mmCIF file of C-alpha atoms in Angstrom:
data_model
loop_
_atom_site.group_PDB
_atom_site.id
_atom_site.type_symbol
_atom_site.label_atom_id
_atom_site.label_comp_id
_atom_site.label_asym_id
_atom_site.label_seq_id
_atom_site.Cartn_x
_atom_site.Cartn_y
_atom_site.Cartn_z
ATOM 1 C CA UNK A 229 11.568 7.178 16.349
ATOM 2 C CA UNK A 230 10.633 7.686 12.667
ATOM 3 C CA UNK A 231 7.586 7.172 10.974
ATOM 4 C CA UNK A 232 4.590 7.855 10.204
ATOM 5 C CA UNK A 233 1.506 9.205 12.001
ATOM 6 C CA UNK A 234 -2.294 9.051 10.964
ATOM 7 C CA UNK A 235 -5.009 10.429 13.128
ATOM 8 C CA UNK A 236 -7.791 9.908 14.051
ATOM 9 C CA UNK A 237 -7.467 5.528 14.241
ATOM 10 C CA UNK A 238 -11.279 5.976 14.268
ATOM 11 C CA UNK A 239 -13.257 8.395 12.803
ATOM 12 C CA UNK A 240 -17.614 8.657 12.833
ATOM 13 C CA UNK A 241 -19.220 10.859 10.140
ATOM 14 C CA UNK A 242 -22.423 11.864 9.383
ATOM 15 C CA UNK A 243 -23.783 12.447 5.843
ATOM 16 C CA UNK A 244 -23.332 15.750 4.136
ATOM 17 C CA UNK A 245 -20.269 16.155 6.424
ATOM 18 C CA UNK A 246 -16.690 16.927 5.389
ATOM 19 C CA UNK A 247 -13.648 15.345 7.300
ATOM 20 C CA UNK A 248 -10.115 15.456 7.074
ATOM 21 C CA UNK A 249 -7.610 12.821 8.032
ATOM 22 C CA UNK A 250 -3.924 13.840 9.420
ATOM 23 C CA UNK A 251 -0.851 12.205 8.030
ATOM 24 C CA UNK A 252 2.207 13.322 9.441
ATOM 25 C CA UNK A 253 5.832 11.575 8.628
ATOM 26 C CA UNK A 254 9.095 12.905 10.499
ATOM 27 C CA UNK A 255 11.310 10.667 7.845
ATOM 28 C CA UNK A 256 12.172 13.821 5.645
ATOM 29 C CA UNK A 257 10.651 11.722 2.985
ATOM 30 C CA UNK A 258 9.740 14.327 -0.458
ATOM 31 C CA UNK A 259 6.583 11.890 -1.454
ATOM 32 C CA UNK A 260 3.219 11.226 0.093
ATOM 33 C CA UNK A 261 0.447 8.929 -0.980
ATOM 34 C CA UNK A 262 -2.841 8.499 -0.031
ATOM 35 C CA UNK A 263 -4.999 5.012 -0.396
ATOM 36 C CA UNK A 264 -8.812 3.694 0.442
ATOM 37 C CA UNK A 265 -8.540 0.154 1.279
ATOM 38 C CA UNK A 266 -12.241 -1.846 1.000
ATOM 39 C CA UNK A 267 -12.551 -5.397 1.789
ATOM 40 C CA UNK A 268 -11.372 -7.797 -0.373
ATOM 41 C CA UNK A 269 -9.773 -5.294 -2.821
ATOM 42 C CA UNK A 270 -6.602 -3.725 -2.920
ATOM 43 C CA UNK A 271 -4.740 -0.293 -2.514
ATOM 44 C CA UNK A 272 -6.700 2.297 -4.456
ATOM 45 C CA UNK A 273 -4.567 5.161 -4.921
ATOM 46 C CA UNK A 274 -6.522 8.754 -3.976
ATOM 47 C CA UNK A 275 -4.141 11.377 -4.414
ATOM 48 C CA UNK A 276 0.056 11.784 -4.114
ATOM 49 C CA UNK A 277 2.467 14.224 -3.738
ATOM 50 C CA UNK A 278 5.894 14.255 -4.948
ATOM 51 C CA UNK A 279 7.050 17.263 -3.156
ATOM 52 C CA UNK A 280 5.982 20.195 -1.181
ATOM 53 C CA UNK A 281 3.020 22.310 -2.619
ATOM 54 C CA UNK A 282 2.317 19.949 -5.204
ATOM 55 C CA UNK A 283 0.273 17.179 -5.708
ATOM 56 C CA UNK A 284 -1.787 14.796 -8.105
ATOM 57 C CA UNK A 285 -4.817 12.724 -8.531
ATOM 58 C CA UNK A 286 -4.948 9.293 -8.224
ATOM 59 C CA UNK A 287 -7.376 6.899 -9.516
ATOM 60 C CA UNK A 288 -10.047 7.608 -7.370
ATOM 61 C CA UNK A 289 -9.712 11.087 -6.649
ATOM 62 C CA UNK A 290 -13.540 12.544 -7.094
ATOM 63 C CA UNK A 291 -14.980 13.570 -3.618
ATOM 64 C CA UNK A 292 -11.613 13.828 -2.201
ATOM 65 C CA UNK A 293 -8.917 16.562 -1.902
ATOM 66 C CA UNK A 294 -5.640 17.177 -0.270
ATOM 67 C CA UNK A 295 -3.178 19.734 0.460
ATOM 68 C CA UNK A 296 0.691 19.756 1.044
ATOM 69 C CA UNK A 297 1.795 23.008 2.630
ATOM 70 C CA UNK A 298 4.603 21.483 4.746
ATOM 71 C CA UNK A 299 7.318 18.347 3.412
ATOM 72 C CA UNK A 300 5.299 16.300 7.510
ATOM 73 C CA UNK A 301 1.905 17.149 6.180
ATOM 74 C CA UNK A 302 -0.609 15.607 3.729
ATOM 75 C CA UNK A 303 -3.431 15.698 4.893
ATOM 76 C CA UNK A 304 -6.782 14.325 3.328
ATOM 77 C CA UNK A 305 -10.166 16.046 3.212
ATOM 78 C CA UNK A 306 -13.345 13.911 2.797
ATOM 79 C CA UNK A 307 -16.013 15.533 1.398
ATOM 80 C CA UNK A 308 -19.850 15.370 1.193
ATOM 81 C CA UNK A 309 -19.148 14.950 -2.483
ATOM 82 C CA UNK A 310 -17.348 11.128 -1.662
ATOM 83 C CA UNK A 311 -20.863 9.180 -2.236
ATOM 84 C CA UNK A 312 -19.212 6.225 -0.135
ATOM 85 C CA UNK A 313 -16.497 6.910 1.911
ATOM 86 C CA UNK A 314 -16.933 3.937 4.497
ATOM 87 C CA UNK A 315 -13.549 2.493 4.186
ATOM 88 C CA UNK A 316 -10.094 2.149 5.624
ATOM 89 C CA UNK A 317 -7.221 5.004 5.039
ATOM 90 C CA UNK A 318 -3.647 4.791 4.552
ATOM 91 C CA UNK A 319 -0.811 7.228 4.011
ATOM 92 C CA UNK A 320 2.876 6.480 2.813
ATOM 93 C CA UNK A 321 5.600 8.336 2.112
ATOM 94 C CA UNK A 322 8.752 7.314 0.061
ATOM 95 C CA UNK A 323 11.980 9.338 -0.369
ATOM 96 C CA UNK A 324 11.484 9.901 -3.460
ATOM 97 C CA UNK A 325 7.963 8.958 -5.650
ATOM 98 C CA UNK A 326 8.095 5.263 -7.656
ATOM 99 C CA UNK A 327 11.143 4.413 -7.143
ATOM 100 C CA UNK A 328 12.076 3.576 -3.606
ATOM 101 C CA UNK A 329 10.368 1.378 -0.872
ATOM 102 C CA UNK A 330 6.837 2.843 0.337
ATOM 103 C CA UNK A 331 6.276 3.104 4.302
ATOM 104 C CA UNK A 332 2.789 3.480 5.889
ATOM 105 C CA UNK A 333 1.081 4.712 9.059
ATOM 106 C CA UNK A 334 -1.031 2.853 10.869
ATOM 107 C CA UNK A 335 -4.389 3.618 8.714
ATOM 108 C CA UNK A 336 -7.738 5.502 9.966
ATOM 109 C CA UNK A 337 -11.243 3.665 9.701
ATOM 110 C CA UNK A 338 -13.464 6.430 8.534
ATOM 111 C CA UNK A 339 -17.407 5.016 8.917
ATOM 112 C CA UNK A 340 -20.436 7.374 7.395
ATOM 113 C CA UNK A 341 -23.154 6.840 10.123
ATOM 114 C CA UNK B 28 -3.442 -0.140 -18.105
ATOM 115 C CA UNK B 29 -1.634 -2.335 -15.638
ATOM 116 C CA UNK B 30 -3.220 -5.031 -13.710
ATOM 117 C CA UNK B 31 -2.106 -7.264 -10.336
ATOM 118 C CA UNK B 32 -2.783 -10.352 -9.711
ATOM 119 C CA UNK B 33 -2.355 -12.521 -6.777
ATOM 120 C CA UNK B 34 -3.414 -16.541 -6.537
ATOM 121 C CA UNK B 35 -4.269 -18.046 -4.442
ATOM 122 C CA UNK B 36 -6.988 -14.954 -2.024
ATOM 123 C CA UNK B 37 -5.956 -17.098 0.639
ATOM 124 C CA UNK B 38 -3.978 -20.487 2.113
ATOM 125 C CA UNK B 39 -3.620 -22.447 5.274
ATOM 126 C CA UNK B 40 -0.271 -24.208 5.736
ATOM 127 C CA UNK B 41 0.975 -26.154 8.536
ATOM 128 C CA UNK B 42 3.451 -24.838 11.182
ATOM 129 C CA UNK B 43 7.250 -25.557 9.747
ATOM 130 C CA UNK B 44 6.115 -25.634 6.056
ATOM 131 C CA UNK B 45 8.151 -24.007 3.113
ATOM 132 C CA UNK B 46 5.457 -21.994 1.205
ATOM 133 C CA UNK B 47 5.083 -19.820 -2.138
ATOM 134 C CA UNK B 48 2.889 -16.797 -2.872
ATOM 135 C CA UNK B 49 2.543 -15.866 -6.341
ATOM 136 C CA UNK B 50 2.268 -12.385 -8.114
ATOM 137 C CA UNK B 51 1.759 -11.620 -11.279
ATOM 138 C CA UNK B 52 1.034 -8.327 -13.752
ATOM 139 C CA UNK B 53 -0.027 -7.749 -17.462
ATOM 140 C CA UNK B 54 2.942 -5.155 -17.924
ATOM 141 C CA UNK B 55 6.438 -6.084 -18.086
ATOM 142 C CA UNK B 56 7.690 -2.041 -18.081
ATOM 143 C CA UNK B 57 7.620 -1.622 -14.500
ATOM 144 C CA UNK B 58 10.389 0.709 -12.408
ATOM 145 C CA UNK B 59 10.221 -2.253 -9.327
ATOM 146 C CA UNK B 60 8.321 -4.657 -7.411
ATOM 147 C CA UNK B 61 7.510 -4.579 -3.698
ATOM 148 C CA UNK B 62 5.806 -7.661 -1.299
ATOM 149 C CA UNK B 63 4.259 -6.289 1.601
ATOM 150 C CA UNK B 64 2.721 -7.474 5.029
ATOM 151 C CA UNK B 65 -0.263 -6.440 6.416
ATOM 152 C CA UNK B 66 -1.922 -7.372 10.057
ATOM 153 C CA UNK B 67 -5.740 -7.415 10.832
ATOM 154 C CA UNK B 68 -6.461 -3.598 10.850
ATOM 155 C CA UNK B 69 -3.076 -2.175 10.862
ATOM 156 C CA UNK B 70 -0.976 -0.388 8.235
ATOM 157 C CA UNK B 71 1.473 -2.272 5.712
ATOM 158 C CA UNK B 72 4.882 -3.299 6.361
ATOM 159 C CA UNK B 73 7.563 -3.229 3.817
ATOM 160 C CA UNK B 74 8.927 -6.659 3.012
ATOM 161 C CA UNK B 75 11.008 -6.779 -0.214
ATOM 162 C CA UNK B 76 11.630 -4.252 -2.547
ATOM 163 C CA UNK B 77 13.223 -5.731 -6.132
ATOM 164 C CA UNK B 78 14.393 -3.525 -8.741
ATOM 165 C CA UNK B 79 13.502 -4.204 -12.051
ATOM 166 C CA UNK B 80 17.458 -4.584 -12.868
ATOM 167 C CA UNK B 81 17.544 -7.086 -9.997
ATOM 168 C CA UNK B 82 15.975 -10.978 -10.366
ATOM 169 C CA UNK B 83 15.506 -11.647 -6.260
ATOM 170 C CA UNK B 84 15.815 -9.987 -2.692
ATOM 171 C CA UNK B 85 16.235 -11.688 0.351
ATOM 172 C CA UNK B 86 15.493 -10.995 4.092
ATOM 173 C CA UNK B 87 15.769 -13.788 6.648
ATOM 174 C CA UNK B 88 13.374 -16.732 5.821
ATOM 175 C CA UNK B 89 11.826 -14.406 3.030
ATOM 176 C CA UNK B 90 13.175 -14.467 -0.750
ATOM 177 C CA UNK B 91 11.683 -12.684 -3.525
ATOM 178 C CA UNK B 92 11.981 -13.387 -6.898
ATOM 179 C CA UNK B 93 11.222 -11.059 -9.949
ATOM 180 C CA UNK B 94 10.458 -12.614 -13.965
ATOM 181 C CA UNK B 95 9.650 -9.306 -15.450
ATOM 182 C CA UNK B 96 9.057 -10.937 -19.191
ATOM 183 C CA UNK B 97 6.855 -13.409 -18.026
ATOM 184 C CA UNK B 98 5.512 -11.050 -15.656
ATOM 185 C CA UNK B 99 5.450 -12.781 -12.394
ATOM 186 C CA UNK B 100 6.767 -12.746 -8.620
ATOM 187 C CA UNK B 101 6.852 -15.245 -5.977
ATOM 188 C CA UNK B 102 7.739 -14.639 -2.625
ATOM 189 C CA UNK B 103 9.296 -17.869 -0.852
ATOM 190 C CA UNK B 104 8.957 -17.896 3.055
ATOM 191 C CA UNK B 105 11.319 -20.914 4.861
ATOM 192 C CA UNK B 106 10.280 -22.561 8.049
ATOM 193 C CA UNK B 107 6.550 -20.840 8.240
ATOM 194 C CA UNK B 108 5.681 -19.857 11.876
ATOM 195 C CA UNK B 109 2.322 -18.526 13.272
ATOM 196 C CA UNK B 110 3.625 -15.110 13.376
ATOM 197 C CA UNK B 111 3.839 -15.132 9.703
ATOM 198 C CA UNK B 112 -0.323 -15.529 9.894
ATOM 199 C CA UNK B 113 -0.976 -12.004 7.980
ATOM 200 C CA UNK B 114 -2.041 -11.012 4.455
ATOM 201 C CA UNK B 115 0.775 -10.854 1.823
ATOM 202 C CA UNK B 116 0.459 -7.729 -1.148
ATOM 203 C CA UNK B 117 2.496 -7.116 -3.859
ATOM 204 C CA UNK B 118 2.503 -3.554 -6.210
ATOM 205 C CA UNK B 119 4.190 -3.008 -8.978
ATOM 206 C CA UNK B 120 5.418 0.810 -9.980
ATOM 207 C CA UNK B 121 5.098 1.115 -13.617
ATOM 208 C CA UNK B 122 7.383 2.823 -15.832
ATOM 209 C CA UNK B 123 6.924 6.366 -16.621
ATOM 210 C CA UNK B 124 4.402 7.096 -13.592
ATOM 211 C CA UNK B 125 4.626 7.919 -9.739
ATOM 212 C CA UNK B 126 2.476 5.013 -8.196
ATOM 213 C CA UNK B 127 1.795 2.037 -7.514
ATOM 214 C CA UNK B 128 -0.501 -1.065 -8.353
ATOM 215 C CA UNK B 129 -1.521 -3.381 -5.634
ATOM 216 C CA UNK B 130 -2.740 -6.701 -5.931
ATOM 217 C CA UNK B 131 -5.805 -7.613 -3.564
ATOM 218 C CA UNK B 132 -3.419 -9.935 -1.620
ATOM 219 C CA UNK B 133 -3.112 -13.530 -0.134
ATOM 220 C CA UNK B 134 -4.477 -13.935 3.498
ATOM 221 C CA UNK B 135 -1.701 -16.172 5.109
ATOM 222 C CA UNK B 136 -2.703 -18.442 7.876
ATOM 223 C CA UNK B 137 0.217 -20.699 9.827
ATOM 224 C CA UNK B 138 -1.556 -23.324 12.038
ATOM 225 C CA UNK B 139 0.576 -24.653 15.110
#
């Protein structure tokens, strides 16, 4: 089946800790996004990618940063730098960025213990 | 800079009801429209995508509709079940960029 993979579902960190979230998508799809979701607010765009080995900052980029070595892979890095990074993840991928339908994985709760 | 709106944050509807969720944004010079579902803790799920050529999509009991000068979508669901219960988004991808703009959404509930 295609889709879209994120992993872990759950994820614990500590402060002063980096983590990174996986997103991997077997669609062949050339774009990747990545969102923080936060109760009662909307998508927040992080960083996106509209084809291998490049990528660009979203809107809330600080404390965050991502790498796209492979057309499966984006994933996310959460660093010590994110002052609040208690949230919910999602990835997406689209063929091609803007301008066709967005699919995303399942999401990863990240919570800072 | 683009904004999304989305009245009302939630609604409660009776099994069997015809219902509308509204949509609207500040920017008429958008690439396309999409109306999303999203379940208690999951990921979202693609509902209607409308180009910003096109004035409505449809998919089963779902129809969108798309008034880019007055800046505004509604998304029409027939027949409301239970299983519609979820939380309804809508983003808009604005012309010359590579993203898009979500609204916070409407949380859906479908009592039997």
């Amino acid at each position: 089946d295609g889709g879209i993979t994120q992993s872990p579902k759950y994820l614990f960190r500590k402060e002063g800790q980096n983590v990174t979230l996986s997103c991997e998508q077997n669609l062949n799809h050339d774009a990747m996004y990545w969102y923080r979701q936060d109760p009662g607010q909307g998508l927040r765009l992080i960083y996106y990618s509209q084809i291998v080995n490049d990528f660009q900052k979203g809107d809330i980029a600080e404390g965050y940063s991502v790498s796209r070595e492979k057309k499966e892979s984006f994933p996310l890095t959460v660093t010590s730098a994110q002052k609040n990074p208690t949230a919910f993840y999602l990835c997406a991928s689209s063929i091609v960025a803007a301008t066709d339908t967005q699919y995303f994985g399942p999401g990863t709760r990240l919570t800072v213990l | 800079k683009q904004e999304v709106t989305q009245i009302p944050a939630a609604l409660s509807v009776p099994e069997g009801e015809n219902l509308v969720l509204n949509c609207s944004f500040t920017d008429s010079a958008i690439y396309n429209l999409q109306w999303f579902r999203q379940d208690p803790g999951k990921g979202l799920t693609s509902l209607l995508l409308i180009q910003s050529s096109q004035r409505e999509q449809t998919s089963g009991r779902l129809n969108a509709s798309l008034d880019k000068s007055s800046g505004r979508s509604t998304l029409y669901i027939a027949a409301s079940q239970p299983g519609d219960s979820a939380t309804y988004l809508c983003a808009v991808t604005p012309s010359g960029t590579y993203k898009y703009i979500f609204g916070t959404g409407t949380r859906l509930k479908v009592l039997a």
